[in-house]
mmCIF file of C-alpha atoms in Angstrom:
data_model
loop_
_atom_site.group_PDB
_atom_site.id
_atom_site.type_symbol
_atom_site.label_atom_id
_atom_site.label_comp_id
_atom_site.label_asym_id
_atom_site.label_seq_id
_atom_site.Cartn_x
_atom_site.Cartn_y
_atom_site.Cartn_z
ATOM 1 C CA MET A 1 113.109 114.743 105.830
ATOM 2 C CA SER A 2 110.833 117.740 105.518
ATOM 3 C CA ASP A 3 107.624 118.254 107.443
ATOM 4 C CA ALA A 4 105.038 115.801 106.071
ATOM 5 C CA THR A 5 102.269 118.399 106.160
ATOM 6 C CA THR A 6 103.915 120.651 103.578
ATOM 7 C CA ALA A 7 105.913 117.844 101.911
ATOM 8 C CA GLY A 8 108.268 120.496 100.538
ATOM 9 C CA GLY A 9 111.429 118.950 99.112
ATOM 10 C CA LEU A 10 110.312 115.354 99.569
ATOM 11 C CA ARG A 11 111.299 112.875 96.875
ATOM 12 C CA ILE A 12 108.940 109.966 96.363
ATOM 13 C CA ALA A 13 109.465 106.789 94.356
ATOM 14 C CA ILE A 14 106.387 105.372 92.637
ATOM 15 C CA MET A 15 107.263 101.728 92.067
ATOM 16 C CA THR A 16 105.605 100.598 88.855
ATOM 17 C CA ASP A 17 106.326 98.427 85.845
ATOM 18 C CA GLU A 18 104.215 100.637 83.571
ATOM 19 C CA THR A 19 103.317 104.299 83.437
ATOM 20 C CA GLY A 20 99.942 105.696 82.451
ATOM 21 C CA TRP A 21 96.738 107.074 83.917
ATOM 22 C CA HIS A 22 97.371 105.994 87.508
ATOM 23 C CA THR A 23 100.961 107.197 87.721
ATOM 24 C CA ALA A 24 100.046 110.515 86.093
ATOM 25 C CA ARG A 25 97.348 111.076 88.720
ATOM 26 C CA LEU A 26 99.725 110.195 91.532
ATOM 27 C CA LYS A 27 102.490 112.483 90.271
ATOM 28 C CA LYS A 28 100.007 115.343 89.973
ATOM 29 C CA ALA A 29 98.783 114.741 93.529
ATOM 30 C CA PHE A 30 102.330 114.663 94.883
ATOM 31 C CA ARG A 31 103.157 117.901 93.023
ATOM 32 C CA ALA A 32 100.120 119.524 94.621
ATOM 33 C CA ARG A 33 101.678 118.701 97.998
ATOM 34 C CA GLY A 34 105.048 120.108 96.972
ATOM 35 C CA ALA A 35 106.703 116.709 96.611
ATOM 36 C CA GLU A 36 108.599 115.357 93.609
ATOM 37 C CA ALA A 37 107.533 111.879 92.495
ATOM 38 C CA ARG A 38 109.526 109.700 90.119
ATOM 39 C CA CYS A 39 108.414 106.412 88.548
ATOM 40 C CA VAL A 40 110.834 103.549 89.183
ATOM 41 C CA ASP A 41 110.674 99.956 87.953
ATOM 42 C CA LEU A 42 111.561 97.520 90.728
ATOM 43 C CA ALA A 43 113.269 95.391 88.090
ATOM 44 C CA ALA A 44 115.794 98.235 87.627
ATOM 45 C CA CYS A 45 116.624 98.451 91.336
ATOM 46 C CA ARG A 46 119.331 96.367 92.940
ATOM 47 C CA ILE A 47 120.796 95.286 96.227
ATOM 48 C CA ASP A 48 124.437 96.376 96.055
ATOM 49 C CA THR A 49 126.464 96.199 99.254
ATOM 50 C CA SER A 50 129.276 98.159 97.604
ATOM 51 C CA TRP A 51 126.863 101.055 97.089
ATOM 52 C CA SER A 52 127.373 103.291 100.124
ATOM 53 C CA PRO A 53 125.844 103.980 102.502
ATOM 54 C CA TYR A 54 122.704 101.817 102.273
ATOM 55 C CA GLY A 55 123.572 98.851 100.072
ATOM 56 C CA LEU A 56 120.591 99.698 97.869
ATOM 57 C CA ALA A 57 120.604 101.331 94.435
ATOM 58 C CA ILE A 58 117.361 103.021 93.356
ATOM 59 C CA PRO A 59 117.508 104.579 89.849
ATOM 60 C CA GLY A 60 117.040 108.351 89.895
ATOM 61 C CA PHE A 61 118.096 108.767 93.536
ATOM 62 C CA ALA A 62 121.890 108.510 93.150
ATOM 63 C CA ARG A 63 123.311 107.166 96.426
ATOM 64 C CA ASP A 64 120.339 108.397 98.422
ATOM 65 C CA LEU A 65 117.028 106.727 99.126
ATOM 66 C CA PRO A 66 113.561 108.138 98.482
ATOM 67 C CA ASP A 67 111.761 109.734 101.401
ATOM 68 C CA ALA A 68 108.835 107.371 100.809
ATOM 69 C CA VAL A 69 107.712 104.727 98.330
ATOM 70 C CA PHE A 70 104.274 104.227 96.780
ATOM 71 C CA VAL A 71 103.883 100.721 95.299
ATOM 72 C CA ARG A 72 101.714 100.976 92.202
ATOM 73 C CA GLY A 73 102.791 97.854 90.321
ATOM 74 C CA ILE A 74 105.157 94.889 90.458
ATOM 75 C CA ALA A 75 105.883 93.081 87.207
ATOM 76 C CA GLY A 76 105.495 89.342 87.053
ATOM 77 C CA GLY A 77 108.499 87.139 86.407
ATOM 78 C CA THR A 78 110.290 84.071 87.646
ATOM 79 C CA PHE A 79 110.089 83.151 91.306
ATOM 80 C CA GLU A 80 113.605 84.530 91.746
ATOM 81 C CA GLN A 81 112.803 87.817 89.991
ATOM 82 C CA VAL A 82 109.678 88.454 92.044
ATOM 83 C CA THR A 83 111.519 87.490 95.236
ATOM 84 C CA LEU A 84 114.242 90.042 94.478
ATOM 85 C CA ARG A 85 111.713 92.770 93.694
ATOM 86 C CA LEU A 86 109.902 92.151 96.952
ATOM 87 C CA GLY A 87 113.299 91.987 98.637
ATOM 88 C CA ILE A 88 113.994 95.546 97.467
ATOM 89 C CA LEU A 89 110.792 96.669 99.209
ATOM 90 C CA HIS A 90 111.759 94.746 102.347
ATOM 91 C CA ALA A 91 115.206 96.380 102.252
ATOM 92 C CA LEU A 92 113.731 99.875 101.884
ATOM 93 C CA ARG A 93 111.601 99.274 104.962
ATOM 94 C CA GLU A 94 114.665 98.019 106.853
ATOM 95 C CA CYS A 95 116.367 101.312 105.953
ATOM 96 C CA GLY A 96 113.505 103.246 107.515
ATOM 97 C CA VAL A 97 111.774 104.268 104.281
ATOM 98 C CA PRO A 98 107.967 104.176 104.561
ATOM 99 C CA VAL A 99 106.630 101.787 101.896
ATOM 100 C CA TYR A 100 102.948 102.073 100.950
ATOM 101 C CA ASN A 101 101.926 99.120 100.809
ATOM 102 C CA ASP A 102 104.961 97.324 102.186
ATOM 103 C CA ALA A 103 106.270 93.994 100.937
ATOM 104 C CA ARG A 104 104.816 91.850 103.697
ATOM 105 C CA ALA A 105 101.318 93.228 103.142
ATOM 106 C CA ILE A 106 101.601 92.758 99.371
ATOM 107 C CA GLU A 107 102.800 89.181 99.842
ATOM 108 C CA ARG A 108 99.731 88.477 101.950
ATOM 109 C CA SER A 109 97.299 89.960 99.457
ATOM 110 C CA VAL A 110 98.798 88.618 96.229
ATOM 111 C CA ASP A 111 98.612 85.029 97.551
ATOM 112 C CA LYS A 112 94.909 84.175 97.442
ATOM 113 C CA SER A 113 95.335 81.240 99.817
ATOM 114 C CA MET A 114 96.972 83.432 102.463
ATOM 115 C CA THR A 115 94.259 86.047 101.973
ATOM 116 C CA SER A 116 91.584 83.400 102.600
ATOM 117 C CA PHE A 117 93.468 82.089 105.637
ATOM 118 C CA LEU A 118 93.907 85.536 107.214
ATOM 119 C CA LEU A 119 90.309 86.567 106.540
ATOM 120 C CA HIS A 120 89.056 83.327 108.079
ATOM 121 C CA ARG A 121 91.378 83.728 111.071
ATOM 122 C CA ALA A 122 90.126 87.285 111.638
ATOM 123 C CA GLY A 123 86.485 86.179 111.480
ATOM 124 C CA VAL A 124 85.767 88.127 108.287
ATOM 125 C CA PRO A 125 82.921 86.462 106.320
ATOM 126 C CA THR A 126 84.470 84.897 103.216
ATOM 127 C CA PRO A 127 83.617 81.852 101.065
ATOM 128 C CA PRO A 128 85.247 78.534 102.059
ATOM 129 C CA ALA A 129 88.528 77.996 100.213
ATOM 130 C CA TRP A 130 91.035 75.209 99.710
ATOM 131 C CA ALA A 131 94.643 75.414 98.479
ATOM 132 C CA THR A 132 96.628 72.290 97.724
ATOM 133 C CA GLU A 133 99.265 70.765 95.485
ATOM 134 C CA SER A 134 97.315 67.485 95.453
ATOM 135 C CA ALA A 135 95.114 67.093 92.411
ATOM 136 C CA ALA A 136 93.482 64.109 94.115
ATOM 137 C CA PHE A 137 92.460 66.194 97.129
ATOM 138 C CA ALA A 138 91.213 69.001 94.887
ATOM 139 C CA GLN A 139 89.130 66.473 92.967
ATOM 140 C CA ARG A 140 87.628 65.198 96.241
ATOM 141 C CA VAL A 141 86.693 68.764 97.203
ATOM 142 C CA LEU A 142 85.064 69.233 93.806
ATOM 143 C CA MET A 143 83.090 65.982 94.119
ATOM 144 C CA ARG A 144 81.972 66.821 97.667
ATOM 145 C CA GLU A 145 80.839 70.308 96.703
ATOM 146 C CA THR A 146 79.072 68.959 93.618
ATOM 147 C CA ALA A 147 77.253 66.361 95.730
ATOM 148 C CA ALA A 148 75.977 69.228 97.884
ATOM 149 C CA ALA A 149 74.697 71.011 94.737
ATOM 150 C CA ARG A 150 77.443 73.631 94.940
ATOM 151 C CA GLN A 151 80.108 74.802 92.509
ATOM 152 C CA VAL A 152 83.674 75.953 93.048
ATOM 153 C CA VAL A 153 85.902 78.437 91.247
ATOM 154 C CA LEU A 154 89.444 77.411 90.350
ATOM 155 C CA LYS A 155 91.729 80.463 90.418
ATOM 156 C CA PRO A 156 95.427 81.044 89.815
ATOM 157 C CA LEU A 157 97.078 81.465 93.207
ATOM 158 C CA PHE A 158 98.624 84.694 91.892
ATOM 159 C CA GLY A 159 96.357 86.529 89.488
ATOM 160 C CA SER A 160 94.136 89.531 88.917
ATOM 161 C CA GLN A 161 91.505 91.057 86.618
ATOM 162 C CA GLY A 162 89.538 87.813 86.432
ATOM 163 C CA LYS A 163 92.162 86.007 84.357
ATOM 164 C CA GLY A 164 92.316 82.213 84.514
ATOM 165 C CA LEU A 165 89.115 81.725 86.533
ATOM 166 C CA ARG A 166 87.185 78.495 85.894
ATOM 167 C CA ARG A 167 83.838 77.582 87.400
ATOM 168 C CA LEU A 168 83.604 73.873 88.166
ATOM 169 C CA GLY A 169 80.881 71.505 89.305
ATOM 170 C CA ALA A 170 77.563 70.301 87.956
ATOM 171 C CA ASN A 171 76.149 72.361 85.105
ATOM 172 C CA PRO A 172 72.891 73.838 86.458
ATOM 173 C CA VAL A 173 71.243 73.371 83.040
ATOM 174 C CA ASN A 174 72.061 69.773 82.117
ATOM 175 C CA GLY A 175 73.711 68.404 85.275
ATOM 176 C CA ALA A 176 76.963 67.541 83.461
ATOM 177 C CA LEU A 177 80.038 67.644 85.685
ATOM 178 C CA LYS A 178 82.852 70.016 84.740
ATOM 179 C CA PRO A 179 85.935 68.122 85.925
ATOM 180 C CA LEU A 180 89.089 69.528 87.476
ATOM 181 C CA PRO A 181 91.469 70.527 84.656
ATOM 182 C CA PRO A 182 95.174 69.610 84.724
ATOM 183 C CA LEU A 183 96.972 71.731 87.294
ATOM 184 C CA ARG A 184 99.984 72.419 85.072
ATOM 185 C CA GLY A 185 98.094 75.472 83.817
ATOM 186 C CA TYR A 186 97.906 76.672 87.430
ATOM 187 C CA SER A 187 101.559 76.123 88.357
ATOM 188 C CA GLU A 188 100.618 72.771 89.944
ATOM 189 C CA VAL A 189 98.579 74.450 92.696
ATOM 190 C CA ALA A 190 94.808 74.238 93.059
ATOM 191 C CA TYR A 191 93.192 77.199 94.789
ATOM 192 C CA LEU A 192 89.469 76.532 94.995
ATOM 193 C CA GLN A 193 86.891 78.937 96.361
ATOM 194 C CA ARG A 194 83.225 78.044 96.811
ATOM 195 C CA PHE A 195 81.195 79.760 94.115
ATOM 196 C CA VAL A 196 78.810 82.360 95.472
ATOM 197 C CA GLY A 197 75.749 82.858 93.293
ATOM 198 C CA SER A 198 72.271 84.203 93.788
ATOM 199 C CA THR A 199 68.907 83.122 92.459
ATOM 200 C CA ARG A 200 67.386 86.452 93.410
ATOM 201 C CA ALA A 201 67.125 88.667 90.347
ATOM 202 C CA ARG A 202 67.707 91.857 92.292
ATOM 203 C CA HIS A 203 71.144 90.614 93.351
ATOM 204 C CA ARG A 204 72.178 88.784 90.212
ATOM 205 C CA GLY A 205 75.185 89.961 88.263
ATOM 206 C CA HIS A 206 77.013 92.363 90.544
ATOM 207 C CA ASP A 207 79.594 92.683 93.261
ATOM 208 C CA TRP A 208 81.117 95.596 95.176
ATOM 209 C CA ARG A 209 84.581 97.114 95.152
ATOM 210 C CA VAL A 210 85.351 99.154 98.268
ATOM 211 C CA LEU A 211 88.514 101.235 98.450
ATOM 212 C CA VAL A 212 90.019 101.460 101.927
ATOM 213 C CA ILE A 213 92.621 104.160 102.631
ATOM 214 C CA GLY A 214 94.458 104.436 105.933
ATOM 215 C CA GLY A 215 92.122 101.990 107.633
ATOM 216 C CA ARG A 216 88.923 103.798 106.595
ATOM 217 C CA ALA A 217 86.514 102.850 103.822
ATOM 218 C CA PHE A 218 86.749 105.719 101.346
ATOM 219 C CA ALA A 219 84.488 104.969 98.373
ATOM 220 C CA ALA A 220 82.535 102.117 96.822
ATOM 221 C CA MET A 221 81.078 101.021 93.516
ATOM 222 C CA ARG A 222 78.967 98.223 92.160
ATOM 223 C CA ARG A 223 80.406 96.262 89.249
ATOM 224 C CA ILE A 224 77.561 95.029 87.084
ATOM 225 C CA GLY A 225 77.618 92.463 84.318
ATOM 226 C CA GLY A 226 80.883 91.771 82.613
ATOM 227 C CA ARG A 227 81.778 88.530 80.902
ATOM 228 C CA GLY A 228 79.386 85.957 82.320
ATOM 229 C CA TRP A 229 79.703 85.641 86.101
ATOM 230 C CA ILE A 230 83.036 87.530 86.325
ATOM 231 C CA HIS A 231 82.523 91.148 87.330
ATOM 232 C CA ASN A 232 85.962 92.685 86.832
ATOM 233 C CA VAL A 233 86.075 96.024 85.011
ATOM 234 C CA ALA A 234 88.863 94.591 82.837
ATOM 235 C CA ARG A 235 86.346 91.943 81.721
ATOM 236 C CA GLY A 236 83.708 94.443 80.658
ATOM 237 C CA ALA A 237 81.791 95.100 83.869
ATOM 238 C CA ARG A 238 79.979 98.420 84.192
ATOM 239 C CA CYS A 239 80.777 100.671 87.166
ATOM 240 C CA GLU A 240 78.023 102.252 89.205
ATOM 241 C CA ARG A 241 78.398 104.375 92.321
ATOM 242 C CA ALA A 242 77.405 102.601 95.537
ATOM 243 C CA GLU A 243 76.610 103.949 98.965
ATOM 244 C CA LEU A 244 79.089 103.022 101.664
ATOM 245 C CA ASP A 245 76.656 101.507 104.144
ATOM 246 C CA PRO A 246 78.045 100.491 107.560
ATOM 247 C CA THR A 247 78.106 96.765 106.729
ATOM 248 C CA LEU A 248 80.158 97.200 103.549
ATOM 249 C CA ALA A 249 82.471 99.730 105.163
ATOM 250 C CA THR A 250 83.107 97.680 108.303
ATOM 251 C CA LEU A 251 83.795 94.437 106.431
ATOM 252 C CA ALA A 252 86.159 96.144 103.985
ATOM 253 C CA GLU A 253 88.043 97.804 106.846
ATOM 254 C CA ARG A 254 88.320 94.524 108.779
ATOM 255 C CA ALA A 255 89.586 92.708 105.686
ATOM 256 C CA THR A 256 92.211 95.380 105.040
ATOM 257 C CA ALA A 257 93.365 95.303 108.656
ATOM 258 C CA ALA A 258 93.604 91.488 108.610
ATOM 259 C CA LEU A 259 96.192 91.725 105.823
ATOM 260 C CA GLY A 260 98.020 94.738 107.266
ATOM 261 C CA LEU A 261 97.480 96.944 104.207
ATOM 262 C CA ASP A 262 97.742 100.744 104.082
ATOM 263 C CA TYR A 263 95.273 100.852 101.214
ATOM 264 C CA ALA A 264 93.291 98.117 99.501
ATOM 265 C CA GLY A 265 90.596 97.351 96.971
ATOM 266 C CA VAL A 266 88.222 94.928 98.679
ATOM 267 C CA ASP A 267 85.852 92.844 96.549
ATOM 268 C CA LEU A 268 82.601 91.759 98.186
ATOM 269 C CA ILE A 269 79.567 89.847 96.928
ATOM 270 C CA PRO A 270 76.037 89.316 98.252
ATOM 271 C CA ASP A 271 75.619 86.105 100.253
ATOM 272 C CA PRO A 272 72.472 84.365 98.969
ATOM 273 C CA THR A 273 72.261 82.135 102.065
ATOM 274 C CA THR A 274 71.427 85.019 104.419
ATOM 275 C CA PRO A 275 67.767 85.884 104.998
ATOM 276 C CA ASP A 276 68.193 89.652 105.236
ATOM 277 C CA ALA A 277 67.419 91.944 102.318
ATOM 278 C CA THR A 278 71.028 92.911 101.668
ATOM 279 C CA GLY A 279 72.055 89.327 100.997
ATOM 280 C CA GLY A 280 75.429 89.398 102.737
ATOM 281 C CA PRO A 281 78.028 90.404 101.934
ATOM 282 C CA LEU A 282 81.081 88.123 101.788
ATOM 283 C CA VAL A 283 84.642 89.248 101.107
ATOM 284 C CA LEU A 284 85.908 87.533 97.944
ATOM 285 C CA GLU A 285 89.368 89.074 97.488
ATOM 286 C CA VAL A 286 91.599 91.851 98.779
ATOM 287 C CA ASN A 287 93.852 93.665 96.293
ATOM 288 C CA GLY A 288 96.991 95.202 97.754
ATOM 289 C CA VAL A 289 98.023 96.940 94.523
ATOM 290 C CA ALA A 290 94.557 98.176 93.662
ATOM 291 C CA ALA A 291 93.654 100.107 90.533
ATOM 292 C CA TRP A 292 90.990 102.782 90.903
ATOM 293 C CA ARG A 293 90.228 104.122 87.427
ATOM 294 C CA GLY A 294 86.775 102.524 87.381
ATOM 295 C CA LEU A 295 85.966 103.785 90.858
ATOM 296 C CA GLN A 296 87.211 107.291 90.008
ATOM 297 C CA SER A 297 84.729 107.386 87.113
ATOM 298 C CA VAL A 298 81.796 107.189 89.553
ATOM 299 C CA THR A 299 83.042 109.385 92.404
ATOM 300 C CA SER A 300 83.846 113.086 92.461
ATOM 301 C CA VAL A 301 86.522 112.862 95.163
ATOM 302 C CA ASP A 302 90.122 112.737 93.924
ATOM 303 C CA ILE A 303 91.283 109.242 94.903
ATOM 304 C CA ALA A 304 94.941 109.819 94.030
ATOM 305 C CA ALA A 305 94.981 112.918 96.254
ATOM 306 C CA ALA A 306 93.448 110.942 99.123
ATOM 307 C CA LEU A 307 96.086 108.214 98.756
ATOM 308 C CA VAL A 308 98.906 110.761 98.649
ATOM 309 C CA ASP A 309 97.521 112.609 101.682
ATOM 310 C CA ASP A 310 97.357 109.362 103.660
ATOM 311 C CA LEU A 311 100.915 108.423 102.717
ATOM 312 C CA LEU A 312 102.314 111.833 103.647
ATOM 313 C CA ASP A 313 100.153 112.749 106.634
ATOM 314 C CA ARG A 314 99.882 109.359 108.330
ATOM 315 C CA LYS A 315 102.480 106.886 107.084
ATOM 316 C CA LEU A 316 105.386 109.278 106.580
ATOM 317 C CA ALA A 317 104.525 111.380 109.617
ATOM 318 C CA ALA A 318 104.504 108.269 111.806
ATOM 319 C CA SER A 319 107.949 107.270 110.542
ATOM 320 C CA GLU A 320 109.305 110.718 111.397
ATOM 321 C CA ALA A 321 107.841 110.810 114.904
ATOM 322 C CA PRO A 322 110.551 110.579 117.561
ATOM 323 C CA ALA A 323 110.635 107.300 119.442
ATOM 324 C CA GLN A 324 109.221 107.424 122.937
ATOM 325 C CA PRO A 325 111.889 106.868 125.620
ATOM 326 C CA VAL A 326 111.651 103.577 127.471
ATOM 327 C CA MET A 327 111.489 104.226 131.205
ATOM 328 C CA PRO A 328 113.521 101.848 133.363
ATOM 329 C CA HIS A 329 111.516 99.472 135.499
ATOM 330 C CA HIS A 330 112.320 99.429 139.202
ATOM 331 C CA ALA A 331 111.143 96.488 141.252
ATOM 332 C CA GLY A 332 109.924 96.934 144.758
ATOM 333 C CA GLY A 333 107.940 99.653 146.494
#
C-alpha cells in the first residue's frame, strides 16, 4: 500500500446500495487525496474460495482487494442476505483491509436493543428500553409506564429515518390508552423505548444530531419540527446549526466509543427531568451508517473530506504500522 498521507495509488471501495449525493462527495474527497474510489454493492460481492488468493471477489478489483473500504450503505434483504453482506465486511477485515465502519460496529448500531444495552453498560445517559419477543411482557411494560403517566415508543428493531415509530400509552388529551399493536408488523419483536418529551416551550420540538469522526465530535445541528414528535430530516424536520458544547460533544463521543464506531451520527434529546437549563441531554440512537446531507447544509466544513482524511490518516495508517516486536519474558532476577 502507498503512504496514507499522500494516498497516491490507493484504491478504495465505497460499499453502497445506491449512488447519489453522498457517494459523489466521497469520491471527490478521495480524488483530492490522490486515491481512486469505486462504488460497490455488497450484494454483488461474494465469498469464493476458488478465487485466489483471498477467497473473496469484489467487483472492480479483479483478484485483488481494495486498500480500504468505506461503508456508506447496506441494502436490506432476507436474514440470509444481510448476514452474507455483513460476512463480506467481516472477511475483508480478516484479510487485513481497513473497513470504516467495520461489520461488528455496524451490527451493534443497527440493532437498537444492542445499542441501548451498550449505552447503558457504558453509563451513557439514555432512555430506559425493553426488547422482547413476548407480546405479554411488552404489554405489561406499556401498562406499567402508562400507570406512571409515561408513554413509550415502539420502534422496529432495525430501522431508520423515523419509519415505523409508534407512540403508545395514555393520550395526554383524553386519557385514552393506545394499546400495543400486533407484533407481526415488527417481525415479532417489541423494542420499546421510554418516550422523552418536554413541557417547556423552549425545548419543545427539537433534538440534536452530532457527527463524531475518529472519536471526536466534529459538528452538530438541531433538528426542529418535522412530522409531529419525530424529528428526522427525512420526515420534514428543519436543520439548524448548533454549537458543540462540551456536554453534547462528550456524550456523543462516549456513545460512539461504546459501540466501537469509527464515525457515527448520534441523536440526542433534552431530558425534561433534569433541573438544569440545558434539559439533558439523553442519547436516543447511534447511527453507524450515518447520512450527513442535512448537517452539511448548516456547516461550512467539508464533512466528506473530514471522513476521508480520518480513514486515510488514522484508520489506514494504523493498519500499515509495523507490529511491535514482543519481547520474551525472563523469570527471575
